[in-house]
mmCIF file of N, CA and C in Angstrom:
data_model
loop_
_atom_site.group_PDB
_atom_site.id
_atom_site.type_symbol
_atom_site.label_atom_id
_atom_site.label_comp_id
_atom_site.label_asym_id
_atom_site.label_seq_id
_atom_site.Cartn_x
_atom_site.Cartn_y
_atom_site.Cartn_z
ATOM 1 N N MET M 1263 94.771 79.900 100.424
ATOM 2 C CA MET M 1263 94.669 80.349 99.041
ATOM 3 C C MET M 1263 95.799 81.330 98.775
ATOM 4 N N SER M 1264 96.529 81.132 97.697
ATOM 5 C CA SER M 1264 97.649 82.015 97.384
ATOM 6 C C SER M 1264 97.139 83.335 96.814
ATOM 7 N N SER M 1265 97.993 84.353 96.877
ATOM 8 C CA SER M 1265 97.596 85.659 96.365
ATOM 9 C C SER M 1265 97.365 85.614 94.863
ATOM 10 N N THR M 1266 98.105 84.749 94.138
ATOM 11 C CA THR M 1266 97.914 84.614 92.694
ATOM 12 C C THR M 1266 96.521 84.063 92.398
ATOM 13 N N THR M 1267 96.095 83.057 93.152
ATOM 14 C CA THR M 1267 94.765 82.485 92.971
ATOM 15 C C THR M 1267 93.693 83.505 93.309
ATOM 16 N N GLU M 1268 93.917 84.257 94.382
ATOM 17 C CA GLU M 1268 92.954 85.292 94.769
ATOM 18 C C GLU M 1268 92.851 86.373 93.704
ATOM 19 N N LEU M 1269 93.975 86.793 93.144
ATOM 20 C CA LEU M 1269 93.956 87.803 92.086
ATOM 21 C C LEU M 1269 93.250 87.283 90.845
ATOM 22 N N ALA M 1270 93.474 86.026 90.495
ATOM 23 C CA ALA M 1270 92.801 85.449 89.327
ATOM 24 C C ALA M 1270 91.295 85.387 89.568
ATOM 25 N N GLU M 1271 90.894 84.987 90.778
ATOM 26 C CA GLU M 1271 89.467 84.942 91.097
ATOM 27 C C GLU M 1271 88.854 86.332 91.059
ATOM 28 N N LEU M 1272 89.558 87.305 91.623
ATOM 29 C CA LEU M 1272 89.063 88.681 91.601
ATOM 30 C C LEU M 1272 88.934 89.188 90.170
ATOM 31 N N HIS M 1273 89.920 88.903 89.342
ATOM 32 C CA HIS M 1273 89.872 89.327 87.938
ATOM 33 C C HIS M 1273 88.660 88.709 87.237
ATOM 34 N N ASN M 1274 88.404 87.428 87.480
ATOM 35 C CA ASN M 1274 87.238 86.763 86.879
ATOM 36 C C ASN M 1274 85.935 87.380 87.362
ATOM 37 N N LEU M 1275 85.846 87.679 88.655
ATOM 38 C CA LEU M 1275 84.627 88.287 89.191
ATOM 39 C C LEU M 1275 84.377 89.673 88.615
ATOM 40 N N VAL M 1276 85.430 90.458 88.517
ATOM 41 C CA VAL M 1276 85.281 91.814 87.976
ATOM 42 C C VAL M 1276 84.969 91.757 86.483
ATOM 43 N N SER M 1277 85.546 90.797 85.771
ATOM 44 C CA SER M 1277 85.216 90.625 84.351
ATOM 45 C C SER M 1277 83.747 90.251 84.185
ATOM 46 N N SER M 1278 83.245 89.412 85.080
ATOM 47 C CA SER M 1278 81.818 89.057 85.050
ATOM 48 C C SER M 1278 80.958 90.279 85.334
ATOM 49 N N LEU M 1279 81.391 91.102 86.281
ATOM 50 C CA LEU M 1279 80.683 92.348 86.575
ATOM 51 C C LEU M 1279 80.642 93.228 85.331
ATOM 52 N N ARG M 1280 81.764 93.332 84.645
ATOM 53 C CA ARG M 1280 81.840 94.172 83.445
ATOM 54 C C ARG M 1280 80.892 93.663 82.358
ATOM 55 N N ARG M 1281 80.823 92.338 82.182
ATOM 56 C CA ARG M 1281 79.893 91.775 81.193
ATOM 57 C C ARG M 1281 78.440 92.064 81.587
ATOM 58 N N CYS M 1282 78.135 91.938 82.859
ATOM 59 C CA CYS M 1282 76.780 92.223 83.335
ATOM 60 C C CYS M 1282 76.421 93.696 83.119
ATOM 61 N N VAL M 1283 77.368 94.577 83.408
ATOM 62 C CA VAL M 1283 77.142 96.011 83.222
ATOM 63 C C VAL M 1283 76.923 96.326 81.744
ATOM 64 N N THR M 1284 77.675 95.690 80.858
ATOM 65 C CA THR M 1284 77.503 95.887 79.421
ATOM 66 C C THR M 1284 76.108 95.446 78.990
ATOM 67 N N SER M 1285 75.646 94.340 79.540
ATOM 68 C CA SER M 1285 74.298 93.850 79.234
ATOM 69 C C SER M 1285 73.237 94.826 79.726
ATOM 70 N N LEU M 1286 73.429 95.331 80.934
ATOM 71 C CA LEU M 1286 72.476 96.311 81.480
ATOM 72 C C LEU M 1286 72.473 97.597 80.660
ATOM 73 N N ARG M 1287 73.635 98.005 80.202
ATOM 74 C CA ARG M 1287 73.728 99.227 79.401
ATOM 75 C C ARG M 1287 72.960 99.074 78.101
ATOM 76 N N SER M 1288 73.037 97.904 77.477
ATOM 77 C CA SER M 1288 72.284 97.707 76.238
ATOM 78 C C SER M 1288 70.779 97.690 76.511
ATOM 79 N N ARG M 1289 70.404 97.299 77.705
ATOM 80 C CA ARG M 1289 68.980 97.243 78.057
ATOM 81 C C ARG M 1289 68.441 98.606 78.491
ATOM 82 N N TYR M 1290 69.230 99.362 79.303
ATOM 83 C CA TYR M 1290 68.740 100.618 79.881
ATOM 84 C C TYR M 1290 69.267 101.875 79.206
ATOM 85 N N GLY M 1291 70.195 101.734 78.297
ATOM 86 C CA GLY M 1291 70.668 102.901 77.552
ATOM 87 C C GLY M 1291 71.752 103.687 78.271
ATOM 88 N N GLU M 1292 71.901 104.918 77.835
ATOM 89 C CA GLU M 1292 73.006 105.773 78.290
ATOM 90 C C GLU M 1292 72.550 106.813 79.308
ATOM 91 N N SER M 1293 71.888 106.407 80.347
ATOM 92 C CA SER M 1293 71.494 107.360 81.396
ATOM 93 C C SER M 1293 72.732 107.742 82.206
ATOM 94 N N PRO M 1294 72.679 108.868 82.908
ATOM 95 C CA PRO M 1294 73.831 109.267 83.725
ATOM 96 C C PRO M 1294 74.212 108.198 84.761
ATOM 97 N N ALA M 1295 73.225 107.569 85.378
ATOM 98 C CA ALA M 1295 73.511 106.525 86.367
ATOM 99 C C ALA M 1295 74.206 105.342 85.708
ATOM 100 N N MET M 1296 73.761 104.963 84.526
ATOM 101 C CA MET M 1296 74.355 103.828 83.831
ATOM 102 C C MET M 1296 75.784 104.150 83.409
ATOM 103 N N ARG M 1297 76.038 105.372 82.959
ATOM 104 C CA ARG M 1297 77.396 105.778 82.583
ATOM 105 C C ARG M 1297 78.330 105.706 83.789
ATOM 106 N N ARG M 1298 77.834 106.129 84.979
ATOM 107 C CA ARG M 1298 78.651 106.046 86.188
ATOM 108 C C ARG M 1298 78.992 104.603 86.517
ATOM 109 N N ILE M 1299 78.023 103.705 86.388
ATOM 110 C CA ILE M 1299 78.255 102.292 86.683
ATOM 111 C C ILE M 1299 79.275 101.710 85.708
ATOM 112 N N VAL M 1300 79.158 102.054 84.437
ATOM 113 C CA VAL M 1300 80.111 101.568 83.434
ATOM 114 C C VAL M 1300 81.518 102.063 83.763
ATOM 115 N N LEU M 1301 81.641 103.339 84.080
ATOM 116 C CA LEU M 1301 82.950 103.903 84.419
ATOM 117 C C LEU M 1301 83.522 103.246 85.677
ATOM 118 N N ASP M 1302 82.670 103.024 86.678
ATOM 119 C CA ASP M 1302 83.132 102.378 87.910
ATOM 120 C C ASP M 1302 83.616 100.954 87.639
ATOM 121 N N ALA M 1303 82.874 100.200 86.856
ATOM 122 C CA ALA M 1303 83.276 98.825 86.540
ATOM 123 C C ALA M 1303 84.589 98.823 85.759
ATOM 124 N N ASP M 1304 84.738 99.739 84.810
ATOM 125 C CA ASP M 1304 85.987 99.841 84.052
ATOM 126 C C ASP M 1304 87.157 100.182 84.970
ATOM 127 N N ARG M 1305 86.931 101.124 85.881
ATOM 128 C CA ARG M 1305 87.982 101.538 86.804
ATOM 129 C C ARG M 1305 88.403 100.377 87.707
ATOM 130 N N ILE M 1306 87.434 99.635 88.221
ATOM 131 C CA ILE M 1306 87.746 98.496 89.084
ATOM 132 C C ILE M 1306 88.553 97.458 88.307
ATOM 133 N N LEU M 1307 88.148 97.162 87.093
ATOM 134 C CA LEU M 1307 88.874 96.200 86.273
ATOM 135 C C LEU M 1307 90.302 96.684 86.011
ATOM 136 N N ASP M 1308 90.458 97.960 85.701
ATOM 137 C CA ASP M 1308 91.799 98.523 85.493
ATOM 138 C C ASP M 1308 92.650 98.406 86.759
ATOM 139 N N ASP M 1309 92.042 98.698 87.920
ATOM 140 C CA ASP M 1309 92.781 98.606 89.185
ATOM 141 C C ASP M 1309 93.211 97.175 89.484
ATOM 142 N N VAL M 1310 92.360 96.202 89.202
ATOM 143 C CA VAL M 1310 92.716 94.801 89.421
ATOM 144 C C VAL M 1310 93.858 94.405 88.491
ATOM 145 N N GLU M 1311 93.817 94.861 87.251
ATOM 146 C CA GLU M 1311 94.900 94.547 86.313
ATOM 147 C C GLU M 1311 96.213 95.189 86.753
ATOM 148 N N LEU M 1312 96.143 96.417 87.292
ATOM 149 C CA LEU M 1312 97.350 97.063 87.814
ATOM 150 C C LEU M 1312 97.904 96.289 89.006
ATOM 151 N N LEU M 1313 97.030 95.873 89.894
ATOM 152 C CA LEU M 1313 97.466 95.093 91.045
ATOM 153 C C LEU M 1313 98.089 93.781 90.592
ATOM 154 N N ASN M 1314 97.482 93.165 89.610
ATOM 155 C CA ASN M 1314 98.007 91.910 89.084
ATOM 156 C C ASN M 1314 99.402 92.108 88.481
ATOM 157 N N SER M 1315 99.596 93.205 87.762
ATOM 158 C CA SER M 1315 100.914 93.458 87.163
ATOM 159 C C SER M 1315 101.957 93.810 88.219
ATOM 160 N N ASP M 1316 101.518 94.373 89.344
ATOM 161 C CA ASP M 1316 102.443 94.724 90.422
ATOM 162 C C ASP M 1316 102.635 93.595 91.428
ATOM 163 N N ALA M 1317 101.893 92.508 91.291
ATOM 164 C CA ALA M 1317 101.912 91.439 92.298
ATOM 165 C C ALA M 1317 103.298 90.843 92.479
ATOM 166 N N ASN M 1318 104.082 90.794 91.424
ATOM 167 C CA ASN M 1318 105.427 90.246 91.551
ATOM 168 C C ASN M 1318 106.313 91.128 92.417
ATOM 169 N N ASP M 1319 106.032 92.435 92.416
ATOM 170 C CA ASP M 1319 106.824 93.356 93.231
ATOM 171 C C ASP M 1319 106.378 93.351 94.691
ATOM 172 N N LEU M 1320 105.150 92.912 94.926
ATOM 173 C CA LEU M 1320 104.624 92.892 96.289
ATOM 174 C C LEU M 1320 104.973 91.570 96.955
ATOM 175 N N ASP M 1321 105.422 91.652 98.166
ATOM 176 C CA ASP M 1321 105.681 90.430 98.907
ATOM 177 C C ASP M 1321 104.603 90.346 99.983
ATOM 178 N N LEU M 1322 103.415 89.888 99.573
ATOM 179 C CA LEU M 1322 102.262 89.913 100.465
ATOM 180 C C LEU M 1322 102.458 89.029 101.682
ATOM 181 N N THR M 1323 103.112 87.898 101.531
ATOM 182 C CA THR M 1323 103.309 87.030 102.682
ATOM 183 C C THR M 1323 104.260 87.657 103.681
ATOM 184 N N ARG M 1324 105.277 88.353 103.199
ATOM 185 C CA ARG M 1324 106.212 89.024 104.106
ATOM 186 C C ARG M 1324 105.501 90.128 104.869
ATOM 187 N N CYS M 1325 104.636 90.884 104.185
ATOM 188 C CA CYS M 1325 103.893 91.958 104.841
ATOM 189 C C CYS M 1325 102.972 91.401 105.923
ATOM 190 N N ALA M 1326 102.356 90.265 105.656
ATOM 191 C CA ALA M 1326 101.437 89.671 106.622
ATOM 192 C C ALA M 1326 102.184 89.153 107.840
ATOM 193 N N GLN M 1327 103.397 88.652 107.669
ATOM 194 C CA GLN M 1327 104.160 88.094 108.768
ATOM 195 C C GLN M 1327 105.011 89.134 109.476
ATOM 196 N N GLN M 1328 105.147 90.314 108.919
ATOM 197 C CA GLN M 1328 106.031 91.324 109.463
ATOM 198 C C GLN M 1328 105.552 91.829 110.821
ATOM 199 N N HIS M 1329 104.265 91.940 111.032
ATOM 200 C CA HIS M 1329 103.721 92.443 112.287
ATOM 201 C C HIS M 1329 103.727 91.325 113.319
ATOM 202 N N THR M 1330 104.594 91.447 114.305
ATOM 203 C CA THR M 1330 104.707 90.398 115.307
ATOM 204 C C THR M 1330 103.951 90.721 116.576
ATOM 205 N N GLY M 1331 103.530 91.962 116.743
ATOM 206 C CA GLY M 1331 102.841 92.353 117.959
ATOM 207 C C GLY M 1331 103.803 92.657 119.095
ATOM 208 N N GLU M 1332 105.095 92.616 118.811
ATOM 209 C CA GLU M 1332 106.098 92.903 119.835
ATOM 210 C C GLU M 1332 106.040 94.372 120.206
ATOM 211 N N LYS M 1333 106.033 94.631 121.506
ATOM 212 C CA LYS M 1333 105.999 96.014 121.981
ATOM 213 C C LYS M 1333 107.413 96.529 122.156
ATOM 214 N N ILE M 1334 107.605 97.772 121.781
ATOM 215 C CA ILE M 1334 108.909 98.409 121.910
ATOM 216 C C ILE M 1334 108.842 99.336 123.118
ATOM 217 N N PRO M 1335 109.675 99.120 124.113
ATOM 218 C CA PRO M 1335 109.611 99.968 125.305
ATOM 219 C C PRO M 1335 110.098 101.385 124.999
ATOM 220 N N VAL M 1336 109.397 102.357 125.565
ATOM 221 C CA VAL M 1336 109.780 103.759 125.443
ATOM 222 C C VAL M 1336 110.038 104.252 126.864
ATOM 223 N N PRO M 1337 111.239 104.744 127.146
ATOM 224 C CA PRO M 1337 111.556 105.156 128.520
ATOM 225 C C PRO M 1337 110.761 106.399 128.932
ATOM 226 N N ASP M 1338 110.487 106.495 130.234
ATOM 227 C CA ASP M 1338 109.770 107.652 130.781
ATOM 228 C C ASP M 1338 110.706 108.795 131.131
ATOM 229 N N THR M 1339 111.993 108.594 131.003
ATOM 230 C CA THR M 1339 112.959 109.624 131.365
ATOM 231 C C THR M 1339 112.917 110.768 130.365
ATOM 232 N N GLN M 1340 113.364 111.938 130.801
ATOM 233 C CA GLN M 1340 113.394 113.121 129.941
ATOM 234 C C GLN M 1340 114.466 112.950 128.872
ATOM 235 N N TYR M 1341 114.184 113.467 127.693
ATOM 236 C CA TYR M 1341 115.183 113.476 126.631
ATOM 237 C C TYR M 1341 116.204 114.567 126.914
ATOM 238 N N ASP M 1342 117.381 114.389 126.394
ATOM 239 C CA ASP M 1342 118.401 115.416 126.478
ATOM 240 C C ASP M 1342 117.880 116.651 125.740
ATOM 241 N N SER M 1343 118.070 117.837 126.313
ATOM 242 C CA SER M 1343 117.550 119.072 125.713
ATOM 243 C C SER M 1343 118.137 119.325 124.315
ATOM 244 N N GLU M 1344 119.329 118.830 124.043
ATOM 245 C CA GLU M 1344 119.928 118.978 122.718
ATOM 246 C C GLU M 1344 119.144 118.220 121.652
ATOM 247 N N PHE M 1345 118.419 117.198 122.064
ATOM 248 C CA PHE M 1345 117.597 116.423 121.143
ATOM 249 C C PHE M 1345 116.548 117.315 120.480
ATOM 250 N N TRP M 1346 116.022 118.288 121.229
ATOM 251 C CA TRP M 1346 114.938 119.139 120.744
ATOM 252 C C TRP M 1346 115.429 120.489 120.230
ATOM 253 N N ARG M 1347 116.735 120.705 120.172
ATOM 254 C CA ARG M 1347 117.261 121.990 119.713
ATOM 255 C C ARG M 1347 116.844 122.239 118.273
ATOM 256 N N ASP M 1348 116.415 123.452 117.959
ATOM 257 C CA ASP M 1348 116.018 123.892 116.620
ATOM 258 C C ASP M 1348 114.773 123.181 116.087
ATOM 259 N N VAL M 1349 113.950 122.648 116.964
ATOM 260 C CA VAL M 1349 112.711 121.995 116.547
ATOM 261 C C VAL M 1349 111.559 122.951 116.799
ATOM 262 N N ASP M 1350 110.683 123.096 115.810
ATOM 263 C CA ASP M 1350 109.511 123.950 115.948
ATOM 264 C C ASP M 1350 108.334 123.129 116.431
ATOM 265 N N ASP M 1351 107.485 123.743 117.253
ATOM 266 C CA ASP M 1351 106.246 123.101 117.677
ATOM 267 C C ASP M 1351 105.233 123.261 116.565
ATOM 268 N N GLU M 1352 104.683 122.148 116.095
ATOM 269 C CA GLU M 1352 103.682 122.227 115.036
ATOM 270 C C GLU M 1352 102.434 122.904 115.565
ATOM 271 N N GLY M 1353 101.909 123.818 114.772
ATOM 272 C CA GLY M 1353 100.669 124.498 115.128
ATOM 273 C C GLY M 1353 100.882 125.679 116.045
ATOM 274 N N VAL M 1354 102.066 125.820 116.642
ATOM 275 C CA VAL M 1354 102.336 126.917 117.550
ATOM 276 C C VAL M 1354 103.198 127.975 116.876
ATOM 277 N N GLY M 1355 104.007 127.559 115.957
ATOM 278 C CA GLY M 1355 104.907 128.464 115.286
ATOM 279 C C GLY M 1355 106.328 128.204 115.738
ATOM 280 N N GLY M 1356 107.261 128.692 114.987
ATOM 281 C CA GLY M 1356 108.648 128.450 115.285
ATOM 282 C C GLY M 1356 109.124 129.272 116.471
ATOM 283 N N HIS M 1357 110.119 128.761 117.177
ATOM 284 C CA HIS M 1357 110.690 129.482 118.309
ATOM 285 C C HIS M 1357 111.434 130.718 117.837
ATOM 286 N N SER M 1358 111.993 130.677 116.649
ATOM 287 C CA SER M 1358 112.781 131.794 116.157
ATOM 288 C C SER M 1358 111.948 132.785 115.360
ATOM 289 N N ARG M 1359 110.702 132.456 115.112
ATOM 290 C CA ARG M 1359 109.831 133.356 114.353
ATOM 291 C C ARG M 1359 109.070 134.274 115.304
ATOM 292 N N PRO M 1360 108.883 135.526 114.887
ATOM 293 C CA PRO M 1360 108.078 136.431 115.732
ATOM 294 C C PRO M 1360 106.618 136.000 115.725
ATOM 295 N N HIS M 1361 105.954 136.154 116.845
ATOM 296 C CA HIS M 1361 104.556 135.737 116.975
ATOM 297 C C HIS M 1361 103.614 136.857 116.709
#
């Protein structure tokens, strides 16, 4: 299934949710719980529409194929001391700062 088809299906499902929520709101009124559900359904629909508008910028197939599982070797040898010059230890404080 292509991402375009999936987005269209998701949009249809969320639109159906929104219609159902509107029906429930007319039946149960404006209680705080119902207002939260309405806001949540609206937010989800807005997010799906944003994703749909950004879908052309996303290369979902490239992202899925990008992870090859290839391991990158990291040597066990010591780094050159110049590599760590002027680097502060996080959480310990800077070497040049008074403790």
